[in-house]
Coordinates of C-alpha atoms in Angstrom, one line a residue:
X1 CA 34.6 98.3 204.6
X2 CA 31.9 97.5 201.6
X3 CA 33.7 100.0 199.7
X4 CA 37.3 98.5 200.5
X5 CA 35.3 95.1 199.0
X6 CA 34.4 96.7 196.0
X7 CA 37.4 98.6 195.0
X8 CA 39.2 95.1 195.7
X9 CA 36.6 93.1 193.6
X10 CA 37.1 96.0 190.8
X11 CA 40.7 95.2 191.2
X12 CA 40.9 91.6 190.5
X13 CA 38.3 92.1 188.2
X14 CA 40.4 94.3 185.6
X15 CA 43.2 91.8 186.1
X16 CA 40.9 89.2 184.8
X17 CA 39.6 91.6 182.2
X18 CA 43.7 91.9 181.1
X19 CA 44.1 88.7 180.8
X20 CA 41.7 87.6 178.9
X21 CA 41.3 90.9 176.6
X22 CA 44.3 91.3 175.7
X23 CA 45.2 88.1 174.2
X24 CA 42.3 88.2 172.4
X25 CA 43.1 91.8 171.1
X26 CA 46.9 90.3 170.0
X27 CA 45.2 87.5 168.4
X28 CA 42.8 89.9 166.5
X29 CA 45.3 92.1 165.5
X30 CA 47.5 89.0 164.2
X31 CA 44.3 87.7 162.8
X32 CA 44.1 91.3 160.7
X33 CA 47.2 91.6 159.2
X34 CA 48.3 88.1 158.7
X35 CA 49.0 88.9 155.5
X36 CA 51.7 91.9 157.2
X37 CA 53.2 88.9 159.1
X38 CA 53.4 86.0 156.8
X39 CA 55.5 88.4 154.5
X40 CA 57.6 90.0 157.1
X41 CA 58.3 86.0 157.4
X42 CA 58.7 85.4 153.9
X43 CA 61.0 88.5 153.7
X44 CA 63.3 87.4 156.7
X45 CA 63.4 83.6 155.9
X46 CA 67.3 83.2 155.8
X47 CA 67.5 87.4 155.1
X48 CA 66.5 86.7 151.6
X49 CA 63.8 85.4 149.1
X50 CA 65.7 83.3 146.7
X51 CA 64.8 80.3 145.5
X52 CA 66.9 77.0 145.5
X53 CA 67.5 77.5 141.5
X54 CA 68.4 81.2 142.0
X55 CA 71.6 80.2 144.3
X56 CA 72.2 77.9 142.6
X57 CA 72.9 80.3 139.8
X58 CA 74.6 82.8 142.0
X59 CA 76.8 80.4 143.5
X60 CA 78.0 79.1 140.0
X61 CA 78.5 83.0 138.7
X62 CA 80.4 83.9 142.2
X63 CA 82.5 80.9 141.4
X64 CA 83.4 82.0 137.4
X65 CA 82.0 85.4 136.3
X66 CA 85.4 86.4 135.5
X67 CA 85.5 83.4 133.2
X68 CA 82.4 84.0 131.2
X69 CA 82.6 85.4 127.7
X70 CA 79.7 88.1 126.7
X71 CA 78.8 89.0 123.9
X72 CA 79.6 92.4 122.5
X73 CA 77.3 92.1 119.4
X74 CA 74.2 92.0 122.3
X75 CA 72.7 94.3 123.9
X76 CA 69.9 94.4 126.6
X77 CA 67.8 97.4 127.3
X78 CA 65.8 97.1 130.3
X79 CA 63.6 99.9 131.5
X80 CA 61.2 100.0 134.4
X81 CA 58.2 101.8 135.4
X82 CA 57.9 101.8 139.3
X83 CA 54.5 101.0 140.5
X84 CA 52.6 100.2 137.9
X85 CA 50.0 97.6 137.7
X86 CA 49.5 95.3 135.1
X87 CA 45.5 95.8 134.6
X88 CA 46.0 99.8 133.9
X89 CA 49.2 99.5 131.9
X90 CA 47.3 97.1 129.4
X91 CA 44.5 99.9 129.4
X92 CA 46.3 103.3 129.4
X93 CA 49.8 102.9 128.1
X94 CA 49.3 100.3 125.2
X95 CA 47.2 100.9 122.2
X96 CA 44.9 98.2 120.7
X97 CA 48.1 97.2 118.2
X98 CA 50.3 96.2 121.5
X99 CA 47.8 94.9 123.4
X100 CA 46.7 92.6 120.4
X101 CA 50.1 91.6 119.9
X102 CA 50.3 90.9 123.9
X103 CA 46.8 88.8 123.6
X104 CA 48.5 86.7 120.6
X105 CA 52.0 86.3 122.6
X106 CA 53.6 88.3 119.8
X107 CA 55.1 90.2 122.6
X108 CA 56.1 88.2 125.7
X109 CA 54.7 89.4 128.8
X110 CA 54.4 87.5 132.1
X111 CA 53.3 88.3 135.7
X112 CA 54.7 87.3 139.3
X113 CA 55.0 88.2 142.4
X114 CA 57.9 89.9 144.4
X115 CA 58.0 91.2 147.7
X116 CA 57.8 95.4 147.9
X117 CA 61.4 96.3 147.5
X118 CA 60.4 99.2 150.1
X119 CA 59.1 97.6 153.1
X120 CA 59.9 97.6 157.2
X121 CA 62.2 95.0 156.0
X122 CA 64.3 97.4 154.6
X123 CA 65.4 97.8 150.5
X124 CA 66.3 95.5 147.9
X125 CA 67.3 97.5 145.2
X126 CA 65.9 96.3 141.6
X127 CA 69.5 95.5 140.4
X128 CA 71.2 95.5 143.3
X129 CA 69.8 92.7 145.5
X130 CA 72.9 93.0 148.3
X131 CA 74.4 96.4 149.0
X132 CA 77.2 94.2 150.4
X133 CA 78.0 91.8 147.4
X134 CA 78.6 93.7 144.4
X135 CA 79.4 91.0 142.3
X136 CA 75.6 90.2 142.6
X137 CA 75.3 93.8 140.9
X138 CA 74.1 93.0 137.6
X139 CA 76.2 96.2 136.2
X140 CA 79.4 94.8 137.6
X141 CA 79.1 91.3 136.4
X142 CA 79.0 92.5 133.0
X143 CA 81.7 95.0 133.1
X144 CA 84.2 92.2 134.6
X145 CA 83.2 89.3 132.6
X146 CA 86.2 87.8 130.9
X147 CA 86.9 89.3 127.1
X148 CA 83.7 91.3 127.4
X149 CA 84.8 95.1 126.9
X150 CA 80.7 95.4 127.3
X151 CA 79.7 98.6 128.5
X152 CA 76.8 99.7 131.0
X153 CA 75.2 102.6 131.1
X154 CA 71.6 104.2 133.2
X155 CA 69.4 106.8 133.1
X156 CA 67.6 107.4 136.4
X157 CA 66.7 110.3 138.9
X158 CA 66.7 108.3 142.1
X159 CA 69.6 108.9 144.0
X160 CA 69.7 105.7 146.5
X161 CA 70.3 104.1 142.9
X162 CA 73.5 105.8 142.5
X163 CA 74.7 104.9 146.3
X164 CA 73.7 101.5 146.7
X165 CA 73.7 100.2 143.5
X166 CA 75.7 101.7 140.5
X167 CA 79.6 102.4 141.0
X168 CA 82.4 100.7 139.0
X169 CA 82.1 101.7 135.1
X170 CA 78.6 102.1 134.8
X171 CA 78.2 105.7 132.5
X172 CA 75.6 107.4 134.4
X173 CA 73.2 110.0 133.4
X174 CA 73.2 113.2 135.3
X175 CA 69.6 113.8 135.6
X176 CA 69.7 114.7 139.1
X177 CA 71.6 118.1 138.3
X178 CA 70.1 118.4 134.6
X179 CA 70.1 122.2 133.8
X180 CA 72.7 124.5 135.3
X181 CA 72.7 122.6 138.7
X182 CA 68.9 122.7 139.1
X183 CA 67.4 119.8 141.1
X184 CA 65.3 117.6 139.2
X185 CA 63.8 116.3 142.2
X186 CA 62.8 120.2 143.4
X187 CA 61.4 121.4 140.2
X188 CA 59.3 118.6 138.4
X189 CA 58.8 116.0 141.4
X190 CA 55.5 117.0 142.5
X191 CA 51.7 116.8 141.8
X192 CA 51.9 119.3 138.7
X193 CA 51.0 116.9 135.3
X194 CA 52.7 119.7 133.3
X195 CA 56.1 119.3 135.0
X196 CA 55.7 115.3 134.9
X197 CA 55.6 115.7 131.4
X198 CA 58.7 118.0 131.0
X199 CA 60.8 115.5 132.8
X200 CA 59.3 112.5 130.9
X201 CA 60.8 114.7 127.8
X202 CA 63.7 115.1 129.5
X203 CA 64.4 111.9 130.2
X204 CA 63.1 110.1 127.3
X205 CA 65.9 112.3 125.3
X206 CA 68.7 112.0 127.3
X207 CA 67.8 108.0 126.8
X208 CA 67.5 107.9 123.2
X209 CA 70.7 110.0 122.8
X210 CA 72.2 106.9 125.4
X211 CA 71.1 104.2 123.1
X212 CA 71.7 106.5 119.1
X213 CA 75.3 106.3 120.8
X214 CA 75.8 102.5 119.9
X215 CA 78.3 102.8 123.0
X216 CA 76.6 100.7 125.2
X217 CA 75.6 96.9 125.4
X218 CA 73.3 96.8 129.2
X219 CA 71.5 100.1 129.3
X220 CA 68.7 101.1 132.2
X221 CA 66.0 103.9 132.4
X222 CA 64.2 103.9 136.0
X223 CA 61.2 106.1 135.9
X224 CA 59.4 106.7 138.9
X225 CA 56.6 109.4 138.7
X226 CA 53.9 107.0 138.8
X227 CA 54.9 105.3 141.6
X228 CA 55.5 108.8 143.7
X229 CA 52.0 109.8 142.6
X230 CA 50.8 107.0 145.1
X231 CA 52.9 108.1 147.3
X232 CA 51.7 111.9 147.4
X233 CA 47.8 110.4 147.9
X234 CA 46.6 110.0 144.5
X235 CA 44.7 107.5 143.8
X236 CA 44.2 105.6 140.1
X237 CA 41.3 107.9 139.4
X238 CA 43.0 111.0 139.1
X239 CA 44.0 112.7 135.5
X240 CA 47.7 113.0 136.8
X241 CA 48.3 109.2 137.4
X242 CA 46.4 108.4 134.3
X243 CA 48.1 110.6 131.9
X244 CA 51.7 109.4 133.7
X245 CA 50.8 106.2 132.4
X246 CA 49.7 107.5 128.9
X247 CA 52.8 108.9 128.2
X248 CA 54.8 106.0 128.9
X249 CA 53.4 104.7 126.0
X250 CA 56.0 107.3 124.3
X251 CA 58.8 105.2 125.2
X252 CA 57.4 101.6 124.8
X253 CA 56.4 102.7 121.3
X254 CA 60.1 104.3 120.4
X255 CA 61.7 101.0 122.0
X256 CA 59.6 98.4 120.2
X257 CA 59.5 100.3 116.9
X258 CA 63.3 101.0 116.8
X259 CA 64.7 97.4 118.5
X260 CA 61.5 95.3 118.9
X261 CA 62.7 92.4 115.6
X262 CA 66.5 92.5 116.7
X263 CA 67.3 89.4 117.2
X264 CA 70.3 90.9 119.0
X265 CA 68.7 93.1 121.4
X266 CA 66.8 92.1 124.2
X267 CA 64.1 94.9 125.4
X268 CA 62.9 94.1 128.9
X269 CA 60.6 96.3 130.5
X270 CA 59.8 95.3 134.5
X271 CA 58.5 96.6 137.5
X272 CA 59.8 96.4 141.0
X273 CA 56.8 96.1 142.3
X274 CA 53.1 96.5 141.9
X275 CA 50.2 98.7 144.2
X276 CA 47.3 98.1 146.4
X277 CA 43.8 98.5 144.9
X278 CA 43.4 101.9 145.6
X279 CA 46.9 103.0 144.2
X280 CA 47.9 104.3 147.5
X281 CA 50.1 101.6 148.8
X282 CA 52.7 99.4 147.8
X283 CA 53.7 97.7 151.6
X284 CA 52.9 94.3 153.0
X285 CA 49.7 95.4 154.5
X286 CA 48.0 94.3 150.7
X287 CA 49.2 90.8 149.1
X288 CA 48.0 92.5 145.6
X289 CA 50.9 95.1 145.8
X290 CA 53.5 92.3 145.5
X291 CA 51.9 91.8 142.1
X292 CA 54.7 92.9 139.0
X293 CA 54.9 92.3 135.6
X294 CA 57.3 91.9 133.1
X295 CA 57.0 92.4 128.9
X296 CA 59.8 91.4 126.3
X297 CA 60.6 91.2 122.3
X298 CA 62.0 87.8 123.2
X299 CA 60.6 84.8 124.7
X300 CA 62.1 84.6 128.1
X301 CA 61.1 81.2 128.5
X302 CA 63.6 80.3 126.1
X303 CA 66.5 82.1 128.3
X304 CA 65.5 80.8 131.4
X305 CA 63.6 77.7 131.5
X306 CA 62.0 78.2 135.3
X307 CA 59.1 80.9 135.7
X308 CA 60.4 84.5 136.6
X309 CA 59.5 84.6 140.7
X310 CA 61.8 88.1 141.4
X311 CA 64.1 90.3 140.0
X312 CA 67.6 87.1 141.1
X313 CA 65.9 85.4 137.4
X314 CA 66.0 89.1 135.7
X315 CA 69.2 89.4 136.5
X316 CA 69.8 85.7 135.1
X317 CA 68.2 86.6 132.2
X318 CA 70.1 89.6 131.5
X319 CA 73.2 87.7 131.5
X320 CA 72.2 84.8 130.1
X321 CA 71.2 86.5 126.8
X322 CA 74.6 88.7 126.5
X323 CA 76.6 85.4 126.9
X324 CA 78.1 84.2 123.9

């Protein structure tokens, strides 16, 4: 009988244990990752993150983008490094010339915050936004702007890219079947700095050759080894993500030497999102990695008067500065 007792006593005793421990174990957990849940919220209020201003915009350009006259004398060229931070761009891919000229707001540079484009909330592609709404495509609305004859045309190695976002007229450049049918992806995309470097080559060429053409008025380079370095466990101390960075510097330098005082060019160079502080992660779990950053020959302040909260206002920018 006492042992009937104590086995029902041990009973009711885990039931009270339950009950109390394990809302205090949800409310730990919440207590944890707020930071997780307030920008799953963010992410999922109304499906989007735009801003009063940004639909605003949208709505007036889903309303008339077949009436608006471009420019064909313009041209934008924006190019992106995934993943990078601000704080080590500044210190391995400038020299002391650019980052002097950064300091002095010779160069326009600006940071904000987005939400990680990858995330448990699913994609938003850097251009595309809406794989449902092309006209929010950035490529589209300047290929079907009234009188515009512009031309698009991108360089990148990322294939959801090519699905989700570029279609229509854009030119694109075949980097993921580069020599003889090779896979990029197989034979550079990996933890080897010697093969990082190749593709940069590659790709750096194939862009130049793009923009010598003269044929295009919106061209776009996506580069993404930095950004896959995180993703393959390397953190910021390691030679391979620093010298990643380094040789951007290649590209900035050609870009802002060659187009930098056109007053009818705009260079743009973004990034889609930043990286934790160990370099690791870019997901909700670490507010930092929502950090991005954007640099430009002109002032975008002058082309949009509101500050830049996501890639809706690069978009705007874009078009903005090929209108007429």
């Amino acid at each position: 009988m006492k042992i009937s007792k104590i086995h029902f006593k041990l009973k009711h005793l885990l039931i009270i244990i339950s009950i109390l421990v394990l809302p205090v174990s949800f409310l730990a957990i919440f207590i944890v990752n707020f930071q997780l849940y307030s920008a799953s919220l963010w992410m999922l209020h109304v499906g989007e993150y735009r801003t009063p201003e940004q639909k605003a915009w949208q709505k007036e350009i889903e309303a008339d983008y077949q009436n608006r006259k471009l420019d064909a004398r313009k041209n934008v060229i924006l190019f992106s490094f995934d993943g990078i931070v601000w704080e080590h761009f500044l210190e391995w891919t400038l020299n002391d010339e650019y980052r002097e000229k950064i300091k002095n707001k010779e160069i326009y540079s600006a940071e904000y915050e987005i939400p990680s484009f990858e995330s448990v909330m699913g994609y938003r592609n850097i251009l595309g936004g809406y794989w449902n709404k092309n006209w929010y495509n950035i490529f589209n609305l300047i290929e079907n702007s009234k009188d515009g004859g512009l031309r698009t045309s991108a360089l990148l190695s990322w294939h959801h890219f090519i699905t989700t976002v570029l279609n229509y007229k854009t030119t694109i450049s075949d980097l993921l079947n580069y020599t003889l049918g090779e896979n990029l992806a197989a034979r550079y995309i990996n933890d080897n700095l010697a093969d990082a470097k190749t593709f940069l080559d590659i790709q750096y060429q194939d862009f130049k050759d793009q923009l010598n053409s003269h044929e295009y008025n919106f061209s776009f380079f996506y580069d993404f080894l930095a950004d896959n370095a995180g993703h393959l466990g390397m953190t910021y101390d390691s030679e391979y993500v620093q010298e990643v960075y380094k040789y951007y510097y290649f590209l900035f330098d050609y870009l802002f030497s060659s187009y930098g005082d056109d007053p009818n060019t705009l260079l743009l160079l973004v990034t889609d999102h930043g990286r934790a502080v160990n370099g690791k992660n870019h997901n909700m779990w670490d507010r930092t990695a929502f950090r991005s950053f954007m640099v430009a020959n002109h002032n975008l302040a002058e082309i949009i008067s509101r500050p830049v909260v996501n890639f809706v206002d690069v978009k705007e920018i874009v078009y903005k500065f090929l209108e007429v």
